[in-house]
Amino acid sequence: MAAKKFNHLTDVDTAQVAGIGRDIAIRHGKEMEQAADYILLGSLSYITREKDIDSAEELQKDVDDSVKNYSVKARLLDFVGKNWDVIKDFSNAAGQKELKAVSQYLDPAELNYRSCENSTPYELSMLGTKILDLNAEDTLLEHCAGIGGFLAVVAAEKQVARAIGIEYNRENQVVANVRAFIANNAFEVEQGDVLTQDYKGLEANKVFSHPPMGVRRAGVSEKLYPRLKERLARTRPSQRLDWEYTLSALCSQREGGKTVVVVPDGMLFSIGRDIMLRKQLTDEGRLEAVISLPSGILAGTGVKISLLVFSENNWNVNMVDASEMGVRMKGRTKLSLADIDQIVFWYGQKSDSEHNKIVDLGQMEQKDYTWMPSAYFRGKLSVLENPEKLGDLAEVCRGGNIKSSQLEDWASDEPTEYQYIMLKHIENNEVSDNLPYLKEIDEKHQKSLLQAGDLLISRTAPFKVAIMPETGTKVLANGNLYYLRFKSDKVNPTYAMMFLNSERGRQALDAFSKGMTLSMLSLKDLADIEIPVISMEKQREMVKQYEELSKKLRQIRTQENAVMEKMTVLMNGCGRR
């Protein structure tokens, strides 16, 4: 399969060109029903311009003669019949180079369509292609191929023995094969389910996967193919299928190959079964590298992503922090070719640098097998505006270390002037309204009484952060909680909470935590964490917006609870007279 060099197409602003097509469609009273229709429009307009076609009948005959895949042929013929006037005008309005770029490289998510799960942007595709180090002897398999963005880039950049994609959605599969047709059938995409069908038989030595994130499919856990089910046998099933998709890609790889998977960052540090799976793959030597990417790579979503690179016999893991790379443009982060080459360079390093760290299995065990690169860059955190340490801004204290037997003696079934707060009483960045009451608190623990406005932070991961509200009682903090009492008028406590709950704040909490079996933050390390101290006016503005949004969210939750109660009553009445 010969590769086609389309590097000259990468400087085309495909979203802008597709926007011209959208304007033309609107003028004709047409509307592209799906984001992927712009791939069809660009492809057919490219054929029309390249072959100087003048009528719908001529274009349909060309498609009928040259396209072998029946589903692709039917989709294109139907599109021509409905949109010939748009195709013709678009072929005249844009150049041949621009039209081909749209057909191969357009990320429909950039057109403000909300769905990104079927589209892999050019930069991510190029980065995956370079990390896989593809060559003419490779058999490449892509799981969750979507509309073929990754395979189109591979066809343009590399020569491989065979490139095949698997896609669950029929419409996406057809659009991907339209791209394959424009790329001289350099790849093929089959319809299939990578969770219930085993593709090890394809003998792929290179595998790429950009699966839908956070997706739930009822009943799929029972239908997993045997080898994948065995991989997950010792873990508790989850409603979210991120790990199922990741392990399926790994199961499809031939021995001695390499697999690259795009994952949400939550998989890298969350607890429960995630720790078991991370430990298992780390101890097996399968994890080669983790590459933390900048936020905004995927248009239309705030999901932070990383690349997992799997191979064999890896007893050291390269943690790459590329989170500050790229430039923010049009609502997403763009990586230049130079940025991509720099990330690939860090990935290939065998020793530490400012942006990568070689971590051994012992270090990973100490961090509870977190795969978050920032956890291993203690001194390498995001650059902050006017940073100051929490310990310089607030009194940092730990709650009272009270025996459970003592709490049982103090417990009261009736309201009193004393209450008690534990880790479980903090959810969704808020303190519960139903704190337990105590009959008394001894003098020793009076110093651990909280005040309204204290910033609460859990000692252990996953870290919970909240502001202590006014309760009208004396509230004793549990020993698993830290509280910060700000002594400086430079910081609004709610602003500090907002930062610590942000991506950069979480990065700092993860970086300063440590532990063999449970990731824990020490009092000293908490005091050393820095936050950006911006003007008080700006802080107040941000806090006001946050509190307004929080109020709306509470109202929505109240409405949701009321609806759920009504549904429960309705369901409980099933079968009753």
Short mmCIF file of C-alpha atoms in Angstrom, two decimals, residues 70-509:
data_model
loop_
_atom_site.label_atom_id
_atom_site.label_comp_id
_atom_site.label_asym_id
_atom_site.label_seq_id
_atom_site.Cartn_x
_atom_site.Cartn_y
_atom_site.Cartn_z
CA TYR A 70 -21.65 -0.92 -1.97
CA SER A 71 -22.50 0.96 1.23
CA VAL A 72 -20.14 3.80 0.34
CA LYS A 73 -21.48 3.91 -3.20
CA ALA A 74 -25.10 4.07 -2.00
CA ARG A 75 -24.33 6.84 0.50
CA LEU A 76 -22.47 8.94 -2.08
CA LEU A 77 -25.10 8.49 -4.78
CA ASP A 78 -27.82 9.54 -2.36
CA PHE A 79 -25.81 12.58 -1.24
CA VAL A 80 -25.23 13.67 -4.85
CA GLY A 81 -28.93 13.35 -5.62
CA LYS A 82 -29.88 15.58 -2.70
CA ASN A 83 -27.03 18.10 -2.80
CA TRP A 84 -25.66 18.44 -6.34
CA ASP A 85 -26.18 22.21 -6.47
CA VAL A 86 -24.20 22.61 -3.22
CA ILE A 87 -21.45 20.25 -4.45
CA LYS A 88 -21.05 22.13 -7.72
CA ASP A 89 -20.91 25.57 -6.12
CA PHE A 90 -18.50 24.38 -3.41
CA SER A 91 -16.21 22.83 -6.05
CA ASN A 92 -16.01 26.25 -7.72
CA ALA A 93 -15.66 28.25 -4.49
CA ALA A 94 -12.68 26.34 -3.05
CA GLY A 95 -9.48 25.10 -4.61
CA GLN A 96 -8.68 21.45 -5.28
CA LYS A 97 -6.08 21.43 -2.52
CA GLU A 98 -8.54 22.89 -0.01
CA LEU A 99 -11.29 20.45 -0.96
CA LYS A 100 -8.98 17.47 -0.57
CA ALA A 101 -7.82 18.78 2.80
CA VAL A 102 -11.45 18.93 3.97
CA SER A 103 -12.08 15.37 2.78
CA GLN A 104 -9.04 14.02 4.63
CA TYR A 105 -8.32 16.26 7.61
CA LEU A 106 -11.50 18.05 8.68
CA ASP A 107 -12.43 17.57 12.32
CA PRO A 108 -16.21 18.18 12.26
CA ALA A 109 -16.11 19.04 15.96
CA GLU A 110 -14.49 22.34 14.94
CA LEU A 111 -17.75 23.29 13.23
CA ASN A 112 -19.35 23.51 16.69
CA TYR A 113 -20.98 20.11 16.50
CA ARG A 114 -21.14 18.72 20.01
CA SER A 115 -20.08 15.17 19.08
CA CYS A 116 -16.32 14.61 19.15
CA GLU A 117 -16.28 10.91 19.90
CA ASN A 118 -16.28 9.94 16.21
CA SER A 119 -13.48 12.33 15.28
CA THR A 120 -9.74 12.26 15.99
CA PRO A 121 -8.15 15.68 15.30
CA TYR A 122 -5.15 15.93 13.01
CA GLU A 123 -2.61 16.65 15.75
CA LEU A 124 -3.66 13.64 17.80
CA SER A 125 -3.56 11.46 14.69
CA MET A 126 -0.11 12.70 13.72
CA LEU A 127 1.22 12.23 17.25
CA GLY A 128 -0.14 8.68 17.40
CA THR A 129 1.32 7.91 13.98
CA LYS A 130 4.80 9.06 15.01
CA ILE A 131 4.77 7.30 18.38
CA LEU A 132 3.75 4.02 16.74
CA ASP A 133 6.78 4.41 14.43
CA LEU A 134 5.00 2.82 11.49
CA ASN A 135 6.88 1.16 8.63
CA ALA A 136 6.18 -0.83 5.46
CA GLU A 137 6.08 -4.20 7.27
CA ASP A 138 3.48 -3.16 9.85
CA THR A 139 -0.11 -4.28 10.09
CA LEU A 140 -2.01 -1.42 11.71
CA LEU A 141 -5.34 -1.86 13.49
CA GLU A 142 -7.42 1.04 14.75
CA HIS A 143 -10.13 0.40 17.31
CA CYS A 144 -13.08 2.81 17.33
CA ALA A 145 -12.05 4.26 13.97
CA GLY A 146 -14.87 6.81 13.90
CA ILE A 147 -14.92 8.71 10.62
CA GLY A 148 -11.38 7.68 9.71
CA GLY A 149 -9.39 10.76 10.73
CA PHE A 150 -6.43 8.80 12.11
CA LEU A 151 -6.24 6.35 9.21
CA ALA A 152 -6.42 9.20 6.69
CA VAL A 153 -3.36 10.78 8.32
CA VAL A 154 -1.55 7.43 8.31
CA ALA A 155 -2.33 7.04 4.59
CA ALA A 156 -0.82 10.47 3.97
CA GLU A 157 2.28 10.05 6.10
CA LYS A 158 3.35 6.42 6.20
CA GLN A 159 3.52 3.25 4.16
CA VAL A 160 2.28 0.13 5.95
CA ALA A 161 1.52 -3.39 4.79
CA ARG A 162 -2.13 -3.09 5.81
CA ALA A 163 -4.27 -0.58 7.69
CA ILE A 164 -7.68 -1.58 8.96
CA GLY A 165 -10.16 0.10 11.28
CA ILE A 166 -13.07 -1.22 13.32
CA GLU A 167 -16.06 1.06 13.95
CA TYR A 168 -19.28 0.29 15.82
CA ASN A 169 -21.44 2.97 14.20
CA ARG A 170 -22.57 2.14 10.66
CA GLU A 171 -22.78 5.73 9.43
CA ASN A 172 -19.30 6.54 10.76
CA GLN A 173 -17.92 3.42 9.05
CA VAL A 174 -19.34 4.52 5.70
CA VAL A 175 -17.89 8.03 6.02
CA ALA A 176 -14.50 6.57 7.00
CA ASN A 177 -14.52 4.45 3.85
CA VAL A 178 -15.34 7.54 1.78
CA ARG A 179 -12.10 8.98 3.12
CA ALA A 180 -10.37 5.71 2.24
CA PHE A 181 -11.66 6.00 -1.34
CA ILE A 182 -10.27 9.54 -1.70
CA ALA A 183 -6.97 8.21 -0.29
CA ASN A 184 -6.82 5.60 -3.09
CA ASN A 185 -8.18 2.86 -0.80
CA ALA A 186 -5.08 3.06 1.40
CA PHE A 187 -7.09 1.64 4.31
CA GLU A 188 -10.39 -0.06 5.05
CA VAL A 189 -12.86 0.23 7.92
CA GLU A 190 -15.12 -2.63 8.98
CA GLN A 191 -18.22 -2.41 11.11
CA GLY A 192 -17.75 -4.27 14.37
CA ASP A 193 -17.69 -4.13 18.15
CA VAL A 194 -14.22 -4.19 19.71
CA LEU A 195 -15.68 -5.17 23.08
CA THR A 196 -17.58 -8.27 21.97
CA GLN A 197 -15.47 -9.35 18.98
CA ASP A 198 -11.85 -10.52 19.26
CA TYR A 199 -9.58 -9.05 16.57
CA LYS A 200 -6.35 -10.79 17.60
CA GLY A 201 -6.67 -12.85 14.42
CA LEU A 202 -5.80 -9.82 12.31
CA GLU A 203 -2.22 -10.19 13.58
CA ALA A 204 -1.79 -6.43 14.02
CA ASN A 205 1.55 -5.46 15.51
CA LYS A 206 0.56 -1.79 15.82
CA VAL A 207 -2.74 -0.73 17.41
CA PHE A 208 -4.28 2.72 17.91
CA SER A 209 -7.47 3.46 19.82
CA HIS A 210 -9.38 6.68 20.48
CA PRO A 211 -12.53 5.26 22.07
CA PRO A 212 -15.62 7.15 23.21
CA MET A 213 -15.00 8.35 26.77
CA GLY A 214 -17.25 7.70 29.72
CA VAL A 215 -19.66 5.73 27.53
CA ARG A 216 -22.13 3.31 29.13
CA ARG A 217 -23.69 0.34 27.34
CA ALA A 218 -26.18 -1.69 29.32
CA GLY A 219 -25.42 -5.40 29.47
CA VAL A 220 -22.15 -5.25 27.56
CA SER A 221 -20.10 -6.59 30.52
CA GLU A 222 -21.72 -10.01 30.06
CA LYS A 223 -20.99 -10.00 26.31
CA LEU A 224 -17.26 -9.21 26.40
CA TYR A 225 -15.22 -11.62 24.31
CA PRO A 226 -13.51 -14.34 26.41
CA ARG A 227 -9.93 -13.01 26.45
CA LEU A 228 -11.12 -9.53 27.42
CA LYS A 229 -13.49 -10.90 30.05
CA GLU A 230 -10.62 -12.92 31.52
CA ARG A 231 -8.47 -9.76 31.68
CA LEU A 232 -11.17 -8.12 33.81
CA ALA A 233 -12.14 -11.21 35.82
CA ARG A 234 -10.59 -10.05 39.09
CA THR A 235 -12.08 -6.56 38.96
CA ARG A 236 -15.51 -5.25 39.77
CA PRO A 237 -17.60 -4.27 36.71
CA SER A 238 -17.98 -0.56 36.06
CA GLN A 239 -20.74 1.32 34.27
CA ARG A 240 -18.09 3.30 32.38
CA LEU A 241 -16.23 1.29 29.75
CA ASP A 242 -12.95 3.24 29.51
CA TRP A 243 -10.87 0.33 30.80
CA GLU A 244 -12.72 -2.21 28.66
CA TYR A 245 -11.81 -0.23 25.53
CA THR A 246 -8.21 0.20 26.66
CA LEU A 247 -7.65 -3.47 27.45
CA SER A 248 -9.40 -4.58 24.27
CA ALA A 249 -6.88 -2.59 22.22
CA LEU A 250 -4.05 -4.21 24.15
CA CYS A 251 -5.55 -7.67 23.65
CA SER A 252 -5.66 -7.08 19.88
CA GLN A 253 -1.93 -6.40 19.61
CA ARG A 254 0.42 -9.11 18.40
CA GLU A 255 3.37 -9.97 20.63
CA GLY A 256 6.32 -7.66 20.11
CA GLY A 257 4.20 -4.75 18.90
CA LYS A 258 3.01 -1.43 20.27
CA THR A 259 -0.37 0.03 21.25
CA VAL A 260 -1.37 3.66 21.76
CA VAL A 261 -4.65 4.52 23.50
CA VAL A 262 -6.25 7.94 24.06
CA VAL A 263 -7.74 8.04 27.57
CA PRO A 264 -9.41 10.55 29.91
CA ASP A 265 -7.10 11.65 32.72
CA GLY A 266 -9.46 10.26 35.36
CA MET A 267 -8.23 6.76 34.52
CA LEU A 268 -4.71 7.72 35.52
CA PHE A 269 -5.32 8.40 39.20
CA SER A 270 -8.81 7.26 40.23
CA ILE A 271 -9.14 4.56 42.88
CA GLY A 272 -11.07 1.30 43.16
CA ARG A 273 -10.66 -1.16 40.31
CA ASP A 274 -8.56 1.41 38.42
CA ILE A 275 -5.68 0.94 40.88
CA MET A 276 -5.84 -2.85 40.43
CA LEU A 277 -5.70 -2.57 36.64
CA ARG A 278 -2.90 0.01 36.67
CA LYS A 279 -0.88 -2.16 39.06
CA GLN A 280 -1.48 -5.25 36.96
CA LEU A 281 -0.31 -3.65 33.71
CA THR A 282 2.62 -1.90 35.39
CA ASP A 283 3.85 -5.09 37.08
CA GLU A 284 3.54 -6.98 33.78
CA GLY A 285 5.89 -4.47 32.14
CA ARG A 286 3.25 -3.46 29.59
CA LEU A 287 3.24 0.30 30.24
CA GLU A 288 5.97 2.03 28.26
CA ALA A 289 4.96 5.69 28.55
CA VAL A 290 2.23 8.12 29.56
CA ILE A 291 1.98 11.42 27.70
CA SER A 292 -0.07 14.14 29.37
CA LEU A 293 -1.57 16.42 26.70
CA PRO A 294 -2.80 20.02 27.02
CA SER A 295 -6.45 20.65 27.75
CA GLY A 296 -8.62 21.54 24.76
CA ILE A 297 -7.10 19.09 22.27
CA LEU A 298 -10.60 17.75 21.62
CA ALA A 299 -12.83 20.53 20.33
CA GLY A 300 -16.17 20.99 22.01
CA THR A 301 -15.25 19.19 25.23
CA GLY A 302 -13.38 20.03 28.40
CA VAL A 303 -12.17 16.45 28.85
CA LYS A 304 -8.45 16.33 29.67
CA ILE A 305 -6.73 13.47 27.86
CA SER A 306 -3.44 11.58 27.80
CA LEU A 307 -1.83 8.95 25.62
CA LEU A 308 -0.98 5.53 27.04
CA VAL A 309 1.79 3.72 25.19
CA PHE A 310 1.96 -0.04 25.71
CA SER A 311 4.64 -2.49 24.63
CA GLU A 312 6.53 -5.24 26.47
CA ASN A 313 9.30 -5.64 29.07
CA ASN A 314 9.07 -2.09 30.41
CA TRP A 315 10.52 -1.98 33.93
CA ASN A 316 10.84 1.80 33.75
CA VAL A 317 8.08 4.08 32.49
CA ASN A 318 8.62 7.39 30.70
CA MET A 319 6.26 10.00 32.16
CA VAL A 320 5.95 12.87 29.69
CA ASP A 321 4.34 16.18 30.64
CA ALA A 322 3.29 18.00 27.47
CA SER A 323 0.38 19.75 29.18
CA GLU A 324 1.72 23.25 28.46
CA MET A 325 2.28 22.71 24.73
CA GLY A 326 0.26 24.23 21.91
CA VAL A 327 -1.67 27.42 21.27
CA ARG A 328 -5.30 28.10 22.10
CA MET A 329 -7.23 28.89 18.90
CA LYS A 330 -10.95 28.94 18.12
CA GLY A 331 -12.00 27.19 21.30
CA ARG A 332 -9.42 24.40 21.25
CA THR A 333 -5.69 23.81 21.62
CA LYS A 334 -3.67 23.44 18.43
CA LEU A 335 -0.33 21.64 18.28
CA SER A 336 2.09 22.62 15.53
CA LEU A 337 4.22 20.04 13.75
CA ALA A 338 7.16 21.36 15.78
CA ASP A 339 5.17 20.78 18.99
CA ILE A 340 4.41 17.22 17.90
CA ASP A 341 8.06 16.53 17.09
CA GLN A 342 9.07 17.91 20.49
CA ILE A 343 6.63 15.60 22.29
CA VAL A 344 7.91 12.63 20.29
CA PHE A 345 11.47 13.63 21.26
CA TRP A 346 10.57 13.63 24.98
CA TYR A 347 8.85 10.29 24.52
CA GLY A 348 12.06 8.82 23.11
CA GLN A 349 14.28 10.07 25.94
CA LYS A 350 16.03 7.48 28.12
CA SER A 351 16.88 9.92 30.91
CA ASP A 352 15.10 12.72 32.76
CA SER A 353 14.53 16.18 31.31
CA GLU A 354 12.40 19.17 32.23
CA HIS A 355 9.40 17.58 30.50
CA ASN A 356 9.89 13.86 31.00
CA LYS A 357 10.84 11.64 33.91
CA ILE A 358 11.89 8.00 33.86
CA VAL A 359 10.07 6.29 36.73
CA ASP A 360 10.80 2.80 38.07
CA LEU A 361 8.20 0.39 39.42
CA GLY A 362 9.14 1.16 43.02
CA GLN A 363 8.39 4.85 42.54
CA MET A 364 5.07 3.98 40.97
CA GLU A 365 4.19 1.73 43.89
CA GLN A 366 4.91 4.61 46.28
CA LYS A 367 2.45 6.73 44.31
CA ASP A 368 -0.23 4.02 44.49
CA TYR A 369 0.34 3.26 40.81
CA THR A 370 -0.86 6.63 39.63
CA TRP A 371 -0.16 7.11 35.94
CA MET A 372 -0.53 10.89 36.08
CA PRO A 373 2.82 12.34 34.91
CA SER A 374 2.44 15.44 37.09
CA ALA A 375 2.60 13.21 40.19
CA TYR A 376 6.27 12.54 39.40
CA PHE A 377 7.19 16.18 38.73
CA ARG A 378 7.09 17.50 42.26
CA GLY A 379 8.91 20.66 41.33
CA LYS A 380 7.41 20.75 37.85
CA LEU A 381 3.96 22.24 38.07
CA SER A 382 2.02 24.70 35.95
CA VAL A 383 3.42 28.23 36.03
CA LEU A 384 1.15 30.34 38.22
CA GLU A 385 0.49 34.07 38.31
CA ASN A 386 1.88 35.61 41.52
CA PRO A 387 2.18 32.27 43.40
CA GLU A 388 2.16 32.10 47.20
CA LYS A 389 2.29 29.07 49.50
CA LEU A 390 -0.83 28.10 51.40
CA GLY A 391 1.25 27.97 54.58
CA ASP A 392 2.10 31.67 54.17
CA LEU A 393 -1.52 32.62 53.63
CA ALA A 394 -3.33 30.47 56.16
CA GLU A 395 -3.00 28.50 59.36
CA VAL A 396 -2.88 24.86 58.20
CA CYS A 397 -4.32 22.44 60.78
CA ARG A 398 -5.40 18.84 61.08
CA GLY A 399 -8.73 17.76 62.58
CA GLY A 400 -8.96 15.88 65.84
CA ASN A 401 -7.75 12.28 65.94
CA ILE A 402 -10.63 10.74 67.89
CA LYS A 403 -11.19 7.05 68.57
CA SER A 404 -14.42 5.59 67.24
CA SER A 405 -15.32 4.40 70.74
CA GLN A 406 -15.07 7.99 72.00
CA LEU A 407 -17.35 9.19 69.21
CA GLU A 408 -19.91 6.53 70.09
CA ASP A 409 -19.92 7.76 73.69
CA TRP A 410 -20.41 11.36 72.57
CA ALA A 411 -23.02 10.63 69.89
CA SER A 412 -26.44 12.21 70.33
CA ASP A 413 -29.73 11.37 68.63
CA GLU A 414 -31.06 14.81 69.53
CA PRO A 415 -29.84 18.16 68.19
CA THR A 416 -27.19 19.80 70.40
CA GLU A 417 -24.73 22.66 70.11
CA TYR A 418 -22.02 20.25 68.89
CA GLN A 419 -21.62 18.49 65.54
CA TYR A 420 -19.00 16.36 63.87
CA ILE A 421 -17.71 16.26 60.28
CA MET A 422 -16.00 13.33 58.54
CA LEU A 423 -14.72 12.79 55.02
CA LYS A 424 -18.01 11.20 53.93
CA HIS A 425 -19.85 14.42 54.78
CA ILE A 426 -18.20 16.24 51.86
CA GLU A 427 -19.68 15.62 48.42
CA ASN A 428 -19.68 17.71 45.24
CA ASN A 429 -17.44 20.33 46.90
CA GLU A 430 -20.04 20.97 49.61
CA VAL A 431 -20.52 20.04 53.26
CA SER A 432 -23.61 17.98 54.05
CA ASP A 433 -26.56 19.65 55.80
CA ASN A 434 -26.98 16.56 58.00
CA LEU A 435 -23.89 16.44 60.20
CA PRO A 436 -24.16 14.11 63.23
CA TYR A 437 -24.65 15.63 66.68
CA LEU A 438 -22.46 15.14 69.75
CA LYS A 439 -23.46 15.47 73.41
CA GLU A 440 -20.13 17.03 74.29
CA ILE A 441 -16.57 17.69 73.16
CA ASP A 442 -13.72 17.46 75.67
CA GLU A 443 -11.28 20.30 76.22
CA LYS A 444 -8.50 18.50 74.33
CA HIS A 445 -10.44 18.66 71.06
CA GLN A 446 -11.77 22.20 71.41
CA LYS A 447 -8.84 23.38 69.28
CA SER A 448 -10.17 21.33 66.34
CA LEU A 449 -13.49 23.19 66.20
CA LEU A 450 -14.14 24.70 62.80
CA GLN A 451 -15.20 28.20 61.87
CA ALA A 452 -17.41 29.27 58.97
CA GLY A 453 -15.15 30.01 56.00
CA ASP A 454 -12.49 27.43 56.89
CA LEU A 455 -11.20 25.58 53.83
CA LEU A 456 -11.51 21.79 54.27
CA ILE A 457 -9.23 19.35 52.42
CA SER A 458 -9.09 15.58 52.79
CA ARG A 459 -5.77 13.96 53.75
CA THR A 460 -6.16 11.14 51.24
CA ALA A 461 -6.96 10.78 47.55
CA PRO A 462 -9.27 11.28 45.82
CA PHE A 463 -8.96 14.74 47.36
CA LYS A 464 -12.12 16.50 48.53
CA VAL A 465 -12.15 20.27 48.96
CA ALA A 466 -14.98 22.38 50.41
CA ILE A 467 -15.76 25.51 52.40
CA MET A 468 -17.17 25.13 55.92
CA PRO A 469 -20.59 26.84 55.96
CA GLU A 470 -22.24 28.65 58.86
CA THR A 471 -24.11 25.99 60.90
CA GLY A 472 -24.95 27.79 64.13
CA THR A 473 -23.21 24.97 66.03
CA LYS A 474 -19.69 24.05 67.09
CA VAL A 475 -18.36 21.56 64.54
CA LEU A 476 -15.45 19.21 65.27
CA ALA A 477 -13.29 18.12 62.31
CA ASN A 478 -12.22 14.50 61.94
CA GLY A 479 -8.51 13.61 61.76
CA ASN A 480 -8.82 12.69 58.08
CA LEU A 481 -9.47 16.33 57.28
CA TYR A 482 -7.19 19.33 57.14
CA TYR A 483 -8.57 22.81 57.54
CA LEU A 484 -7.06 26.11 56.47
CA ARG A 485 -7.93 29.29 58.32
CA PHE A 486 -6.80 32.19 56.19
CA LYS A 487 -4.90 34.85 58.10
CA SER A 488 -4.27 37.01 55.06
CA ASP A 489 -6.73 39.35 53.40
CA LYS A 490 -5.10 38.50 50.08
CA VAL A 491 -7.24 35.40 49.50
CA ASN A 492 -10.94 34.66 49.53
CA PRO A 493 -11.30 31.09 50.92
CA THR A 494 -13.85 30.17 48.22
CA TYR A 495 -11.40 31.32 45.55
CA ALA A 496 -8.74 29.06 47.10
CA MET A 497 -11.22 26.17 47.03
CA MET A 498 -12.00 26.87 43.36
CA PHE A 499 -8.33 26.76 42.46
CA LEU A 500 -7.65 23.51 44.35
CA ASN A 501 -10.60 21.91 42.57
CA SER A 502 -9.30 23.10 39.18
CA GLU A 503 -7.09 21.10 36.86
CA ARG A 504 -3.94 22.89 38.02
CA GLY A 505 -4.98 22.60 41.66
CA ARG A 506 -5.58 18.87 41.31
CA GLN A 507 -2.22 18.60 39.61
CA ALA A 508 -0.57 20.21 42.65
CA LEU A 509 -2.42 17.99 45.15
#
